Coordinates of C-alpha atoms and ligand atoms in Angstrom, one line a residue:
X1 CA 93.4 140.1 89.6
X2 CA 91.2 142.6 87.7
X3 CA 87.5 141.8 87.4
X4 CA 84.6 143.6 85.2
X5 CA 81.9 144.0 88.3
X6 CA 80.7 147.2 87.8
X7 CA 81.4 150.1 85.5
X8 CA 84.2 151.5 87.6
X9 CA 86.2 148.8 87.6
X10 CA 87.9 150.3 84.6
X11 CA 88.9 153.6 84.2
X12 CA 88.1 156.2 81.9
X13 CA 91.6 155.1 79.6
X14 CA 90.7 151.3 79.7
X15 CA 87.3 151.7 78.3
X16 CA 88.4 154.3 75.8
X17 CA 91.0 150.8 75.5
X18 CA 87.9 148.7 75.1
X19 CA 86.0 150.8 73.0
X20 CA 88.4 150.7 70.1
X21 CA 89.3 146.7 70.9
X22 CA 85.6 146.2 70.6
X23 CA 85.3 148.0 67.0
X24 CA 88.1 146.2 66.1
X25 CA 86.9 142.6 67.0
X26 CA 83.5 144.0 65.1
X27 CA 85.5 144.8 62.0
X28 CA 87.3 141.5 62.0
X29 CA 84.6 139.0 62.6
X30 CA 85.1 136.4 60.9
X31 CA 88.2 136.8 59.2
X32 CA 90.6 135.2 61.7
X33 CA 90.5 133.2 65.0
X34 CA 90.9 134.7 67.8
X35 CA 93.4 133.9 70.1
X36 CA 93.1 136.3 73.3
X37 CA 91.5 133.1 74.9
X38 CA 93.7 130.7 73.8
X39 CA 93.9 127.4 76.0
X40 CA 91.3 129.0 78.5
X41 CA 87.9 127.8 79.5
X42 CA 85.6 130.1 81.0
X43 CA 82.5 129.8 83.4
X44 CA 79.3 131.3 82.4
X45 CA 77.3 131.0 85.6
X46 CA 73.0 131.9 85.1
X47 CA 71.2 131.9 88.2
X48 CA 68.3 134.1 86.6
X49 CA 66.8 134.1 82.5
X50 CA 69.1 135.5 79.5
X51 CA 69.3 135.4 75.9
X52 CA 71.6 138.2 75.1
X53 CA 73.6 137.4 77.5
X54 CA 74.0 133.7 77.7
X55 CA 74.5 133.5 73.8
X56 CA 76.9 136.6 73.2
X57 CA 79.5 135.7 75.9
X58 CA 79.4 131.9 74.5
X59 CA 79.7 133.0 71.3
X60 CA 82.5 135.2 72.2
X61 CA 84.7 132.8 74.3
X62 CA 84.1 130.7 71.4
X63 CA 85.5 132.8 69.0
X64 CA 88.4 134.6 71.0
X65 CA 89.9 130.8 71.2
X66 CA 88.4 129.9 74.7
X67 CA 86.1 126.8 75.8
X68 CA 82.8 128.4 77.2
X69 CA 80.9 126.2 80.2
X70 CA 77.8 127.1 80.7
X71 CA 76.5 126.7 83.8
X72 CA 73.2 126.5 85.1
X73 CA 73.4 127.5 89.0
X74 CA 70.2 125.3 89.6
X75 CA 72.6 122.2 88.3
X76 CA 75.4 122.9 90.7
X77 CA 76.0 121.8 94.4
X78 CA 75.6 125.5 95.3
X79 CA 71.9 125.3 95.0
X80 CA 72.1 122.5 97.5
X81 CA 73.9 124.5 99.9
X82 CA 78.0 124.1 99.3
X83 CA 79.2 127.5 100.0
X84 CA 79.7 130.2 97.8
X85 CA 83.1 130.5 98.3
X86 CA 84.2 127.1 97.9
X87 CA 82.3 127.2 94.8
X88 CA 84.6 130.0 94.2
X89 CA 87.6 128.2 94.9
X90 CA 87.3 125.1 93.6
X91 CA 85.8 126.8 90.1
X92 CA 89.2 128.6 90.2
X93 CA 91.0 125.5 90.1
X94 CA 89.8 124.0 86.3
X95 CA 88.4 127.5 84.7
X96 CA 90.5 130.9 83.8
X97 CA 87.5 133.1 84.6
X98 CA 83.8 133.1 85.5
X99 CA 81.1 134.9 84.1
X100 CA 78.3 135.3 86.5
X101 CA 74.0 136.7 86.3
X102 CA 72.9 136.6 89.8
X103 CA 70.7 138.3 92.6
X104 CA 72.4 139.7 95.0
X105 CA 75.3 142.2 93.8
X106 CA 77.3 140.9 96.7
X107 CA 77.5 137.4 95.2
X108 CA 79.8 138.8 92.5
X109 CA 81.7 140.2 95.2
X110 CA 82.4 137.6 97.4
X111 CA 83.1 135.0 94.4
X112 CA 85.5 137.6 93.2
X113 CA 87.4 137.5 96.5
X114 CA 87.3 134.0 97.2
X115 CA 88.3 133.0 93.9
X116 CA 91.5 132.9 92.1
X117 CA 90.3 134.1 88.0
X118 CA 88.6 137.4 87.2
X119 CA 84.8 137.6 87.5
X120 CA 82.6 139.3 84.9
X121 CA 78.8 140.9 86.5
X122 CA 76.8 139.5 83.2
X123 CA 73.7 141.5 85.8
X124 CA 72.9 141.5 89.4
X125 CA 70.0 142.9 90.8
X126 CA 72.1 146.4 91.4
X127 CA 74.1 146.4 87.9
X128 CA 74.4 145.8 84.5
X129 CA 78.1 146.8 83.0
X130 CA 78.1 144.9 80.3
X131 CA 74.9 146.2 79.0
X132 CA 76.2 149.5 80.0
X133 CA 79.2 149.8 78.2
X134 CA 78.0 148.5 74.8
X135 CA 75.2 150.9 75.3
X136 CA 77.7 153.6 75.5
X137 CA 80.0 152.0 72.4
X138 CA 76.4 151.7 70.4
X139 CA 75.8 155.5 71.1
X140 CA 79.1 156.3 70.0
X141 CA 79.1 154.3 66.8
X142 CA 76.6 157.2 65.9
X143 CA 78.6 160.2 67.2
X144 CA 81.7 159.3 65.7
X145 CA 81.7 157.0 62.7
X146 CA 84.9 155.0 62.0
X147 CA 86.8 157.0 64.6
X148 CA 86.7 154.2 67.6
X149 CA 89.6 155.9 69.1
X150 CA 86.9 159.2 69.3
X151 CA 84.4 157.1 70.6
X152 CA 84.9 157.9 74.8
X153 CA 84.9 162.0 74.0
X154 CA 82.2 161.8 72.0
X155 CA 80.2 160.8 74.7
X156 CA 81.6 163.6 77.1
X157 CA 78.4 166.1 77.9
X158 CA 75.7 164.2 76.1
X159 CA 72.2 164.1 77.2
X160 CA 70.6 160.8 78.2
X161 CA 67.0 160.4 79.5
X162 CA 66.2 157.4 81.6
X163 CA 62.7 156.5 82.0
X164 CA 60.3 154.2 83.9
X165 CA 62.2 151.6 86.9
X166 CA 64.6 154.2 87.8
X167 CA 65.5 152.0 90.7
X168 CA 66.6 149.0 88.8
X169 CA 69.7 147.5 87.9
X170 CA 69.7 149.4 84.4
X171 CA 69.4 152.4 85.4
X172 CA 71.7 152.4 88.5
X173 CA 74.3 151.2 85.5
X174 CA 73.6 155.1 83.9
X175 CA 74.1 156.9 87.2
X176 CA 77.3 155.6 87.9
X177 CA 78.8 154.9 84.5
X178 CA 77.2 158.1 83.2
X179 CA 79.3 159.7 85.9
X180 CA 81.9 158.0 85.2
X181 CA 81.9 159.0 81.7
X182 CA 80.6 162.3 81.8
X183 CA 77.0 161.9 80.1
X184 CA 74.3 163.5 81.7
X185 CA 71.7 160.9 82.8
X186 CA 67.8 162.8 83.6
X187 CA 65.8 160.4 85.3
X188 CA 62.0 160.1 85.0
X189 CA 60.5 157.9 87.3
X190 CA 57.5 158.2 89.8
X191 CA 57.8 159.2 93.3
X192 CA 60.2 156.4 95.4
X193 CA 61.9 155.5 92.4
X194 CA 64.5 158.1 92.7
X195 CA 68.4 156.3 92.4
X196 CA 69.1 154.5 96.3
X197 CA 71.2 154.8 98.8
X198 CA 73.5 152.0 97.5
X199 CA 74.5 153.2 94.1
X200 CA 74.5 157.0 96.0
X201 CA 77.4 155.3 98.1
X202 CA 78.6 153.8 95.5
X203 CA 79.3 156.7 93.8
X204 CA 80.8 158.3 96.8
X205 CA 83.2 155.3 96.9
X206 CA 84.5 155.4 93.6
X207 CA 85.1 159.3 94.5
X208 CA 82.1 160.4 91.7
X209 CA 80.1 163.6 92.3
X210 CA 76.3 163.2 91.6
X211 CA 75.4 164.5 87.9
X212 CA 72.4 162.4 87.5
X213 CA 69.3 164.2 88.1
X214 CA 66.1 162.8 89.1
X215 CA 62.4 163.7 88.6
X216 CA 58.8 162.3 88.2
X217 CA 58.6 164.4 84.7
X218 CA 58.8 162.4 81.7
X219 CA 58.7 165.7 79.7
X220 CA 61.5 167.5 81.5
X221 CA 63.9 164.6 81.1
X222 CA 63.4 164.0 77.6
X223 CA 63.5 167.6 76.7
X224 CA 66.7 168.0 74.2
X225 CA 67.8 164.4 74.9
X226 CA 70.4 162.4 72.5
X227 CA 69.2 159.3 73.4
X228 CA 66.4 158.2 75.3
X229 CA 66.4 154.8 77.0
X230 CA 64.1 152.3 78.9
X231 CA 64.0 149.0 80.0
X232 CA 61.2 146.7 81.6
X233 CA 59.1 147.6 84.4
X234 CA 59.3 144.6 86.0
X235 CA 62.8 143.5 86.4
X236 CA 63.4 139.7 86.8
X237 CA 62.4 138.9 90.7
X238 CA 60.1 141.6 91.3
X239 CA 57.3 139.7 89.4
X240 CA 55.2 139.7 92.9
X241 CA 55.3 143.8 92.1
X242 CA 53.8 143.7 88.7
X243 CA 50.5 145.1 89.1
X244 CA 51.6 147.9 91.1
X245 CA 54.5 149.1 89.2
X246 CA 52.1 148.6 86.0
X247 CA 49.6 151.8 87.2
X248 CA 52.6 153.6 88.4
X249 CA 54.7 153.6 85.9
X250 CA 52.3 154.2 82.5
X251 CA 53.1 157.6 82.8
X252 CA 56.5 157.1 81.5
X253 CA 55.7 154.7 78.4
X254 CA 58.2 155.8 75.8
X255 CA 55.9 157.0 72.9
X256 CA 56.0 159.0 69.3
X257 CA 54.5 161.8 71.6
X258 CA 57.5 161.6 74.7
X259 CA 60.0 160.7 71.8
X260 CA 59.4 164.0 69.9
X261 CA 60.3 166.3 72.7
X262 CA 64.0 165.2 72.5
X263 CA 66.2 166.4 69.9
X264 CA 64.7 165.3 66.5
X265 CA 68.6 163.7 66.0
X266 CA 67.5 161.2 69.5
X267 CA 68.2 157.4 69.2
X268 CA 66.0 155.2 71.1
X269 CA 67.6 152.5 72.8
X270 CA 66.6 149.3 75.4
X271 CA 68.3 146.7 76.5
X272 CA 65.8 143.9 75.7
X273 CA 63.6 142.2 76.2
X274 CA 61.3 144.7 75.6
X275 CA 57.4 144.6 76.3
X276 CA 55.8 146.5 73.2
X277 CA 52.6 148.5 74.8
X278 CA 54.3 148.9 78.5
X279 CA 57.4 150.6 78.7
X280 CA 57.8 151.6 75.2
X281 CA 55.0 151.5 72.1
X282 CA 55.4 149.6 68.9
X283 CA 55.9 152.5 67.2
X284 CA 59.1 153.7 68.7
X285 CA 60.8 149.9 69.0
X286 CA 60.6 149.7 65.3
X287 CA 61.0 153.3 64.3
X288 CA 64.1 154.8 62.5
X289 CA 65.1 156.3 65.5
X290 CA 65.7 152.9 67.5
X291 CA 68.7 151.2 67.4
X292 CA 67.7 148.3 69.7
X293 CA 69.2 145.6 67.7
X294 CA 72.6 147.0 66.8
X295 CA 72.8 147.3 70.9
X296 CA 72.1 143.5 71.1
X297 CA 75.1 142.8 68.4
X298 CA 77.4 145.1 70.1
X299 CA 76.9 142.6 73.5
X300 CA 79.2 140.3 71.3
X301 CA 81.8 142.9 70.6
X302 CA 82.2 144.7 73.4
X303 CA 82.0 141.7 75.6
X304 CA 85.0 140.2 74.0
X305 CA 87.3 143.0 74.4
X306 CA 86.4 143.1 77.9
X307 CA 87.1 139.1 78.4
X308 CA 90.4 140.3 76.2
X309 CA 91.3 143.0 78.3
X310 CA 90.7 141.0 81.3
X311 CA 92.9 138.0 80.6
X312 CA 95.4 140.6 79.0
X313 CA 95.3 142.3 82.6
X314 CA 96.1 138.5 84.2
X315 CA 99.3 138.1 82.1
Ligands
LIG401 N1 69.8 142.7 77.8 C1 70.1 141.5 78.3 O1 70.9 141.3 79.2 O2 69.3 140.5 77.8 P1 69.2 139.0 78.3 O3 68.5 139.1 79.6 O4 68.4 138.3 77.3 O5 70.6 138.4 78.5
LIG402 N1 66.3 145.3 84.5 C1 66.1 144.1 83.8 C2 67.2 143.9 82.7 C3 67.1 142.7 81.9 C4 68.2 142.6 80.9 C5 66.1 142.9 84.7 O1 66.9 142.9 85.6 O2 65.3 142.0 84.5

């Protein structure tokens, strides 16, 4: 059983696989049903807020041919204490895969392992794949025009800067897919937001040296950049932190001024929602240089070839 959890749970090949399945499914839109989903209904399991998210993957079980249930976790038995494993388990027994947004990573996990369909991370508090890859597949829509099956190389030995939460689920996403991928990720974050233990080990577990790098200038990690990327200071369930992280992190607001320093070729990306006047100005979210929206259409696209690939995988 093969499940989308985190960014290494396919290799280099299958994304480069998913990549070109993903410009395909863009390119066709529309013109005929899908049928990788055929005769399937699929969970889509929200224990925290989403728009993206929540439309895109219901959209796209729609239209590869599948029946999407949505699923607020508030609604079900698990919120009143049944077990998440015979949630698992007895999910397993009417749907052909679960897509879940939860807290804890190990949720994911343990669903995955007591269940019999493949699981999908649609965000945990430790990772966001999904954004991820389509963030890498938006990039290389840029680098490569019309050549998806270019798309994975043209990524190899780009320049990424990564500012603000460096801690958060988003950016632990870049340290280990950027690894996985070979883009250099810089990291600018204050002091005690440097990448943690976990995604370190996780790394180490997936047999990944370190290439991201790590510092509290903005400057320095922007400098000669191809894209430079933020996302909210305050991720969902560390509202009790807000003020705090408010002071510490206004130092890394992505601005005209911080934008310039990387190469005058940059895109600026985010994965939404963004908060215009925190970690990013007006003026960038709606200059040429962002590309913020095509990233929120590419959640469709990629998402589908991964629910393809996935169910492919299953036989
Ligand atoms: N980027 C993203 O996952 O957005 P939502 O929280 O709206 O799903
Ligand atoms: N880091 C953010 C991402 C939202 C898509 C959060 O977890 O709230």
């Amino acid at each position: 059983m093969r499940h989308f959890l985190k960014e290494t749970d396919l290799s280099p090949a299958e994304t480069a696989q998913v990549f070109a399945a993903a410009a395909g499914l863009k390119a066709g839109r529309g013109r005929a049903a899908g049928s990788a989903l055929a005769q399937q209904s699929w969970g889509l399991m929200f224990f925290k807020k989403s728009t993206r998210t929540r439309v895109s993957f219901q959209v796209g079980v729609h239209e590869l041919g599948g029946l999407p249930v949505m699923l607020n976790a508030d609604d079900l038995q698990l919120s009143r204490g049944e077990t998440v494993a015979d949630t698992a388990r007895v999910l397993s027994r009417y749907l052909h895969g679960m897509v879940i947004r939860c807290h804890e990573h190990g949720l994911l996990e343990e669903f995955a392992r007591c269940g019999t369909m493949p699981v999908v991370n649609a965000l945990s508090d430790f990772l966001h794949p999904c954004q991820f890859l389509t963030d890498m597949f938006t990039l290389a829509e840029r680098f490569a025009p019309g050549r998806p099956d270019q798309y994975a190389a043209a990524l190899k030995g780009r320049k990424v800067a990564f500012l603000g939460d460096t801690a958060c689920n988003m950016a632990n996403s870049f340290v280990l897919g950027g690894a996985a991928l070979g883009v250099e990720v810089a990291l600018a974050g204050p002091a005690g937001y440097e990448p943690g233990a976990a995604i370190r080990a996780q790394l180490q577990r997936d047999g990944l040296p370190e290439t991201f790098s790590f510092s509290t200038d903005p400057a320095a990690a922007v400098r000669d950049a191809d894209m430079v990327y933020t996302d909210v200071w305050v991720s969902m369930g560390m509202e009790a932190e807000k003020a705090e992280r408010l002071k510490l992190m206004q130092p890394y607001q992505v601005n005209a001024r911080l934008l310039a320093l990387a190469k005058p070729s940059a895109y600026f990306m985010h994965c939404l929602p963004a908060h215009p006047g925190e970690e990013v100005s007006a003026e960038v979210l709606a200059s040429p240089q962002s590309i913020i929206f095509d990233q929120a259409e590419n959640r469709l696209h990629v998402q589908k070839a991964i629910l393809a690939h996935l169910a492919a995988a299953r036989g």
